[in-house]
Amino acid sequence: MTASIAQQIVLAARPTGGRAQLTDFRLEDVPMPVPQEGQVLLRVDYLSLDPYMRGRMNDARSYAKPVQIGEPMTGESVATVIESKDAALPAGAHVLVTAGWVSHAVADAKNLAALPADGIPARAYLGVLGMPGFTAYSGMAAIGKPKSGETVVVGAASGPVGSLVGQLAKLVGARVVGIAGGAKKCAYVVQQLGFDAAIDHRAPDFADQLANACPSGIDVYFENIGGAVWKAVLPLLNQYGRVPVCGLMAQTSGKNDGVDDGLATTMRAILTRSLTVRGYINYEFLAEYRQAFLKDVGGYLRDGKIKHQEDVTDGLANAPQAFLDMIDGRNFGKVLVRVGDEE
Amino acid sequence: MTASIAQQIVLAARPTGGRAQLTDFRLEDVPMPVPQEGQVLLRVDYLSLDPYMRGRMNDARSYAKPVQIGEPMTGESVATVIESKDAALPAGAHVLVTAGWVSHAVADAKNLAALPADGIPARAYLGVLGMPGFTAYSGMAAIGKPKSGETVVVGAASGPVGSLVGQLAKLVGARVVGIAGGAKKCAYVVQQLGFDAAIDHRAPDFADQLANACPSGIDVYFENIGGAVWKAVLPLLNQYGRVPVCGLMAQTSGKNDGVDDGLATTMRAILTRSLTVRGYINYEFLAEYRQAFLKDVGGYLRDGKIKHQEDVTDGLANAPQAFLDMIDGRNFGKVLVRVGDEE
């Protein structure tokens, strides 16, 4: 027997002044959706919260359409089939689905695939084996291309993308320096993930600390911060340095860090040091790298060669606060919201 | 019988306030160099003047060491062997040599190779078949990768690099829009080189004209200007746009165009449109592309499929003025100084 009421969180208002706040979201009760022939009813177990969602709240040109006012926030989940109208996907199966910030959803069974019963919890497919993991893997495989002995610097190093970027670079023999916010995250990055150093971007002498941690310069900078951090990295980049641009957290939240100046310096560095600065969205590389990613990172996970951290909040109603905390860097690891019952 | 006096032009002073001037150079008489065993005495026939030389006049970090005060300006030439102490390279042979702004030079024969007697004038190996040509070819082959139906925009379109960039893009079936300074150069680019359009970067409505000339956006922007032109190009770049950064003339002369702001906008565009911005110096690609370049562009030249323009000044003493004219965009085509007798 299925409950008759489902829940969703919609975009109530677009953030003004750059900063999102709780009143930009609204929790709504909606009728439980009903699956038709060929469809399944899904109960969302875990909802993934990711920085890109902040961009979707703006009505601005980007790589995806903005969320409309009154519509559910977009997002990926792992879910359990609780009612099936398609024999190919029976009740009890676990799937990955882009259903938004919702408790339940109906989807065409033919567009879903059951997650493998490989002993890895389904929610890993939202993190280290999901979009964040693939973002890290594909950005390094296609753009960063770290080599043994090179120096790799990665922003947001304790997060789901940055932590894998750095661990993958360590596995090829690079020196890895993480940038993170606060002593706890820095300690985690060095002690748990095995990075060679970690720098707190809040430190007043951040740029000096970074330079000291990179005595041979920087060969790969995995950019997901922008702003003042970019300005500290730029003078350290070596000839033929590679910069996968995966995010700009310092800009995304509208703060911009007061660093719109510096274009001429940046372009000059790109020219004189033959730098590659390359933006990307992970889906560009799905066809080329997805199989290798699942094989490689799945193997590293089973062999205990990489670690990952999850930051779980209970209840869909608490998703907006968890999201705002993540934007402010108060999360620790991959941010998940436990929405339904655990499998 | 060889004259006993040679001439050279040395860097007399570093430019101040960004702009180079005639007093930064000095013409000097020096004793005619004398070749030793295994060496040859060269008479420079044509000296190549290139924008990168402006950078060498500064005492700044770049991809090459600066010229020292009192030393000859650096530069490439085609020269004729007028006295040989090595049987492998007899008098009369034509060679390509990096000897600086000089009338004569001595060089080790083993470091020189006679230019092919292929019916192409030796001075072409300073331009369309030389460093500028290879800069155009390798930047497009390795970074720009234009495809049929795409839109390619190239700065300094009437110059030795830009004119070949555009013609190579036309040969693969791209729509090509050139940016040049003044009506004469714009007319040449369209009427003689066959570009689809040319925009005068001095026009007050330059950005609007560029947008109108690129109704499907820009897929490849060959960057050799920077400054205000970059700002006009940026909003037009399509997803997966490629930007080989070959030069920054608007910045090189120290003018900077008042456009140091715009870094945040640039980084955001790189991220959201998955742009590739890649600086390069042609020598990075010599091993991979030089043979293909000589074969392809040599063939196009012989088949009359590409055109090139030379802007020749007579006399080494006039090299500084020709150089300053080039920096100010008053040249028309590849800038050469006729130093010695023509072969």
Short mmCIF file of C-alpha atoms in Angstrom, two decimals, chain A residues 23-336:
data_model
loop_
_atom_site.label_atom_id
_atom_site.label_comp_id
_atom_site.label_asym_id
_atom_site.label_seq_id
_atom_site.Cartn_x
_atom_site.Cartn_y
_atom_site.Cartn_z
CA THR A 23 13.05 31.42 1.29
CA ASP A 24 14.13 30.68 -2.28
CA PHE A 25 12.80 27.14 -1.71
CA ARG A 26 9.37 25.76 -0.78
CA LEU A 27 8.32 22.28 0.38
CA GLU A 28 5.06 21.15 -1.19
CA ASP A 29 2.74 18.19 -0.81
CA VAL A 30 1.61 16.77 -4.13
CA PRO A 31 -0.54 13.78 -5.09
CA MET A 32 1.36 10.51 -5.31
CA PRO A 33 2.13 9.97 -9.02
CA VAL A 34 0.60 6.87 -10.63
CA PRO A 35 2.62 4.68 -13.01
CA GLN A 36 1.09 3.77 -16.35
CA GLU A 37 1.87 0.72 -18.46
CA GLY A 38 5.66 0.53 -19.03
CA GLN A 39 6.33 2.81 -16.08
CA VAL A 40 7.50 2.37 -12.51
CA LEU A 41 6.83 4.27 -9.30
CA LEU A 42 10.06 5.18 -7.55
CA ARG A 43 10.71 5.98 -3.94
CA VAL A 44 13.77 8.25 -3.71
CA ASP A 45 16.25 6.87 -1.19
CA TYR A 46 19.06 9.40 -1.48
CA LEU A 47 19.07 12.77 -3.25
CA SER A 48 22.40 14.17 -4.36
CA LEU A 49 23.12 17.87 -3.76
CA ASP A 50 25.73 19.37 -6.05
CA PRO A 51 27.18 22.85 -6.57
CA TYR A 52 25.98 23.08 -10.18
CA MET A 53 22.41 23.36 -8.86
CA ARG A 54 23.13 26.88 -7.66
CA GLY A 55 23.63 27.94 -11.29
CA ARG A 56 20.26 26.47 -12.28
CA MET A 57 18.55 28.83 -9.82
CA ASN A 58 19.64 31.82 -11.92
CA ASP A 59 17.90 32.88 -15.09
CA ALA A 60 21.18 33.10 -16.96
CA ARG A 61 22.83 31.61 -20.03
CA SER A 62 24.61 28.45 -18.97
CA TYR A 63 25.10 24.91 -20.13
CA ALA A 64 21.61 23.93 -19.05
CA LYS A 65 18.22 25.55 -18.79
CA PRO A 66 17.40 27.26 -15.49
CA VAL A 67 14.83 25.80 -13.13
CA GLN A 68 11.57 27.71 -13.51
CA ILE A 69 9.86 29.35 -10.56
CA GLY A 70 7.40 26.88 -9.01
CA GLU A 71 9.11 23.87 -10.56
CA PRO A 72 10.95 21.22 -8.54
CA MET A 73 14.66 21.76 -8.16
CA THR A 74 16.60 19.51 -10.50
CA GLY A 75 18.77 16.71 -9.17
CA GLU A 76 19.91 13.08 -9.29
CA SER A 77 18.85 10.36 -6.89
CA VAL A 78 19.13 6.70 -6.18
CA ALA A 79 15.67 5.24 -5.83
CA THR A 80 13.88 1.96 -5.28
CA VAL A 81 11.13 0.67 -7.54
CA ILE A 82 8.09 0.30 -5.28
CA GLU A 83 5.50 -0.39 -7.98
CA SER A 84 6.24 -1.72 -11.45
CA LYS A 85 4.18 -1.78 -14.65
CA ASP A 86 7.11 -3.23 -16.59
CA ALA A 87 8.33 -6.78 -16.04
CA ALA A 88 11.87 -5.82 -17.02
CA LEU A 89 12.29 -3.66 -13.91
CA PRO A 90 10.57 -5.32 -10.94
CA ALA A 91 9.78 -3.81 -7.55
CA GLY A 92 12.81 -3.77 -5.32
CA ALA A 93 15.28 -2.78 -8.03
CA HIS A 94 17.60 0.14 -7.31
CA VAL A 95 18.05 2.75 -10.03
CA LEU A 96 19.77 6.06 -10.68
CA VAL A 97 17.29 8.72 -11.79
CA THR A 98 17.17 12.45 -12.49
CA ALA A 99 13.87 13.19 -10.83
CA GLY A 100 14.58 16.39 -8.93
CA TRP A 101 14.15 17.20 -5.25
CA VAL A 102 11.18 14.85 -4.76
CA SER A 103 10.15 11.98 -2.53
CA HIS A 104 8.57 9.90 -5.30
CA ALA A 105 8.53 9.91 -9.07
CA VAL A 106 7.16 8.00 -12.00
CA ALA A 107 9.52 7.14 -14.86
CA ASP A 108 9.51 5.07 -18.03
CA ALA A 109 11.15 1.76 -17.21
CA LYS A 110 12.93 1.69 -20.56
CA ASN A 111 14.90 4.80 -19.57
CA LEU A 112 16.17 3.24 -16.35
CA ALA A 113 18.72 0.54 -15.63
CA ALA A 114 18.97 -1.40 -12.41
CA LEU A 115 22.18 -0.63 -10.53
CA PRO A 116 24.57 -3.59 -10.33
CA ALA A 117 24.42 -5.74 -7.20
CA ASP A 118 28.19 -5.43 -6.83
CA GLY A 119 28.38 -5.01 -3.08
CA ILE A 120 28.86 -1.26 -3.40
CA PRO A 121 26.00 0.73 -1.76
CA ALA A 122 23.69 2.28 -4.36
CA ARG A 123 24.34 5.78 -3.03
CA ALA A 124 28.00 5.50 -4.15
CA TYR A 125 26.59 5.92 -7.66
CA LEU A 126 25.69 9.48 -6.67
CA GLY A 127 29.20 10.23 -5.49
CA VAL A 128 32.48 8.52 -6.08
CA LEU A 129 30.98 6.21 -8.76
CA GLY A 130 28.52 8.82 -10.01
CA MET A 131 28.58 12.25 -11.54
CA PRO A 132 31.11 13.78 -9.13
CA GLY A 133 33.44 10.84 -9.51
CA PHE A 134 33.13 10.85 -13.27
CA THR A 135 33.69 14.61 -13.32
CA ALA A 136 36.98 14.08 -11.51
CA TYR A 137 38.02 11.09 -13.59
CA SER A 138 37.17 12.49 -17.02
CA GLY A 139 38.64 15.94 -16.31
CA MET A 140 41.93 14.38 -15.35
CA ALA A 141 41.90 11.78 -18.14
CA ALA A 142 40.96 14.18 -20.93
CA ILE A 143 42.50 17.50 -19.81
CA GLY A 144 44.66 17.32 -16.70
CA LYS A 145 46.70 14.28 -17.76
CA PRO A 146 48.93 14.24 -14.68
CA LYS A 147 52.26 12.48 -14.94
CA SER A 148 54.53 10.98 -12.35
CA GLY A 149 56.64 13.66 -10.71
CA GLU A 150 54.38 16.53 -11.71
CA THR A 151 52.65 18.80 -9.20
CA VAL A 152 48.86 18.76 -9.16
CA VAL A 153 46.86 21.33 -7.21
CA VAL A 154 43.18 20.74 -6.63
CA GLY A 155 40.59 23.09 -5.20
CA ALA A 156 37.77 21.99 -2.87
CA ALA A 157 40.02 19.06 -2.07
CA SER A 158 37.86 17.41 0.56
CA GLY A 159 34.78 17.44 -1.67
CA PRO A 160 33.56 14.55 -3.79
CA VAL A 161 35.21 15.78 -6.99
CA GLY A 162 38.41 17.21 -5.55
CA SER A 163 39.12 14.26 -3.28
CA LEU A 164 39.02 11.85 -6.21
CA VAL A 165 41.03 14.19 -8.47
CA GLY A 166 43.80 14.23 -5.91
CA GLN A 167 43.72 10.51 -5.19
CA LEU A 168 43.85 9.70 -8.91
CA ALA A 169 46.85 12.01 -9.26
CA LYS A 170 48.56 10.31 -6.32
CA LEU A 171 47.99 6.93 -7.99
CA VAL A 172 50.01 8.07 -11.03
CA GLY A 173 52.82 9.36 -8.83
CA ALA A 174 52.22 13.10 -8.83
CA ARG A 175 52.84 15.46 -5.94
CA VAL A 176 49.36 16.57 -4.85
CA VAL A 177 48.47 19.75 -3.01
CA GLY A 178 44.88 20.27 -1.92
CA ILE A 179 43.10 23.53 -1.24
CA ALA A 180 40.33 23.34 1.33
CA GLY A 181 38.44 25.51 3.79
CA GLY A 182 39.50 25.12 7.40
CA ALA A 183 41.87 23.02 9.48
CA LYS A 184 39.58 19.98 9.74
CA LYS A 185 39.26 19.54 5.99
CA CYS A 186 42.98 20.19 5.47
CA ALA A 187 43.87 17.54 8.04
CA TYR A 188 41.50 15.05 6.38
CA VAL A 189 43.01 15.67 2.97
CA VAL A 190 46.54 14.97 4.16
CA GLN A 191 45.93 12.30 6.81
CA GLN A 192 43.07 10.33 5.27
CA LEU A 193 43.46 10.92 1.52
CA GLY A 194 47.25 10.96 1.49
CA PHE A 195 47.79 14.29 -0.25
CA ASP A 196 51.30 15.73 0.13
CA ALA A 197 50.02 19.03 1.50
CA ALA A 198 46.82 20.97 2.07
CA ILE A 199 46.38 24.74 2.21
CA ASP A 200 43.53 26.56 3.88
CA HIS A 201 42.25 29.10 1.38
CA ARG A 202 41.02 31.22 4.28
CA ALA A 203 44.56 31.79 5.56
CA PRO A 204 45.71 35.40 5.18
CA ASP A 205 49.00 34.21 3.67
CA PHE A 206 47.30 31.65 1.44
CA ALA A 207 49.25 32.61 -1.70
CA ASP A 208 52.60 32.32 0.10
CA GLN A 209 51.65 28.97 1.62
CA LEU A 210 50.62 27.68 -1.78
CA ALA A 211 53.89 28.79 -3.36
CA ASN A 212 55.85 27.11 -0.57
CA ALA A 213 53.91 23.88 -1.07
CA CYS A 214 54.72 23.88 -4.80
CA PRO A 215 58.51 24.32 -5.00
CA SER A 216 58.54 22.99 -8.58
CA GLY A 217 55.54 25.04 -9.70
CA ILE A 218 52.17 23.66 -10.75
CA ASP A 219 51.63 21.41 -13.76
CA VAL A 220 47.92 20.71 -13.32
CA TYR A 221 45.46 22.96 -11.52
CA PHE A 222 42.01 21.47 -11.17
CA GLU A 223 39.92 24.64 -11.05
CA ASN A 224 36.62 24.60 -9.21
CA ILE A 225 36.95 27.78 -7.17
CA GLY A 226 38.02 30.79 -9.25
CA GLY A 227 38.53 34.24 -7.84
CA ALA A 228 41.41 34.85 -5.45
CA VAL A 229 42.54 31.22 -5.59
CA TRP A 230 43.03 31.46 -9.36
CA LYS A 231 45.13 34.57 -8.86
CA ALA A 232 47.39 32.72 -6.43
CA VAL A 233 47.74 29.73 -8.74
CA LEU A 234 48.43 31.66 -11.95
CA PRO A 235 52.01 32.80 -11.25
CA LEU A 236 52.96 29.25 -10.20
CA LEU A 237 51.76 27.47 -13.34
CA ASN A 238 54.57 25.84 -15.32
CA GLN A 239 55.02 25.80 -19.07
CA TYR A 240 52.45 23.50 -20.67
CA GLY A 241 50.35 23.65 -17.50
CA ARG A 242 46.83 22.24 -17.81
CA VAL A 243 43.79 23.74 -16.12
CA PRO A 244 40.56 21.74 -16.29
CA VAL A 245 37.88 24.28 -15.35
CA CYS A 246 35.17 22.30 -13.61
CA GLY A 247 33.52 24.96 -11.48
CA LEU A 248 33.89 28.45 -10.09
CA MET A 249 32.45 28.27 -6.61
CA ALA A 250 33.81 31.67 -5.64
CA GLN A 251 31.91 33.17 -8.55
CA THR A 252 28.87 30.89 -8.60
CA SER A 253 27.61 32.25 -5.36
CA GLY A 254 27.84 35.71 -6.86
CA LYS A 255 30.60 36.88 -4.57
CA ASN A 256 33.12 37.20 -7.40
CA ASP A 257 35.73 37.84 -4.74
CA GLY A 258 36.37 41.31 -6.13
CA VAL A 259 38.67 39.87 -8.74
CA ASP A 260 37.20 40.67 -12.10
CA ASP A 261 40.49 42.39 -12.91
CA GLY A 262 43.40 40.27 -14.06
CA LEU A 263 42.23 39.29 -17.54
CA ALA A 264 45.29 40.75 -19.27
CA THR A 265 47.61 39.00 -16.81
CA THR A 266 45.77 35.73 -17.31
CA MET A 267 45.88 35.91 -21.10
CA ARG A 268 49.57 36.80 -21.02
CA ALA A 269 50.30 33.79 -18.81
CA ILE A 270 48.31 31.53 -21.12
CA LEU A 271 50.34 32.79 -24.08
CA THR A 272 53.82 32.89 -22.62
CA ARG A 273 53.59 29.60 -20.75
CA SER A 274 51.58 27.68 -23.34
CA LEU A 275 48.84 26.94 -20.84
CA THR A 276 45.70 24.97 -21.60
CA VAL A 277 42.59 26.34 -19.88
CA ARG A 278 39.66 24.10 -20.70
CA GLY A 279 36.15 24.24 -19.34
CA TYR A 280 34.11 21.06 -19.38
CA ILE A 281 30.94 19.42 -18.24
CA ASN A 282 31.36 15.74 -17.51
CA TYR A 283 28.75 14.53 -20.02
CA GLU A 284 31.00 15.61 -22.89
CA PHE A 285 33.23 12.68 -22.02
CA LEU A 286 30.68 10.00 -21.17
CA ALA A 287 31.00 8.08 -24.41
CA GLU A 288 34.78 8.04 -24.30
CA TYR A 289 35.50 7.45 -20.62
CA ARG A 290 32.48 6.03 -18.77
CA GLN A 291 33.41 2.37 -19.07
CA ALA A 292 37.02 2.99 -18.10
CA PHE A 293 35.83 5.08 -15.15
CA LEU A 294 33.54 2.38 -13.73
CA LYS A 295 36.22 -0.24 -14.21
CA ASP A 296 39.10 1.81 -12.79
CA VAL A 297 37.38 3.59 -9.91
CA GLY A 298 35.17 0.60 -9.08
CA GLY A 299 38.37 -1.44 -8.84
CA TYR A 300 40.15 1.13 -6.69
CA LEU A 301 37.14 1.18 -4.34
CA ARG A 302 37.04 -2.59 -3.96
CA ASP A 303 40.82 -2.68 -3.47
CA GLY A 304 40.67 0.06 -0.83
CA LYS A 305 42.96 2.30 -2.88
CA ILE A 306 40.68 5.33 -2.67
CA LYS A 307 38.54 6.76 0.08
CA HIS A 308 35.39 8.77 -0.07
CA GLN A 309 33.40 10.71 2.47
CA GLU A 310 29.64 11.22 2.59
CA ASP A 311 27.79 13.99 4.40
CA VAL A 312 24.23 12.77 4.92
CA THR A 313 21.27 14.92 6.00
CA ASP A 314 18.00 13.26 6.98
CA GLY A 315 14.71 14.27 5.36
CA LEU A 316 13.76 16.03 2.13
CA ALA A 317 12.51 19.03 4.13
CA ASN A 318 16.10 19.67 5.24
CA ALA A 319 17.55 19.66 1.72
CA PRO A 320 17.54 23.46 1.29
CA GLN A 321 19.57 24.02 4.47
CA ALA A 322 21.99 21.24 3.51
CA PHE A 323 22.34 22.84 0.10
CA LEU A 324 23.07 26.30 1.53
CA ASP A 325 25.61 24.78 3.92
CA MET A 326 27.35 23.12 0.99
CA ILE A 327 27.49 26.37 -0.98
CA ASP A 328 29.12 27.96 2.06
CA GLY A 329 31.57 25.09 2.32
CA ARG A 330 30.20 23.73 5.60
CA ASN A 331 29.72 20.22 4.25
CA PHE A 332 32.32 17.53 4.63
CA GLY A 333 32.30 15.11 1.72
CA LYS A 334 29.67 14.25 -0.83
CA VAL A 335 26.37 15.84 0.23
CA LEU A 336 23.41 13.46 0.26
#
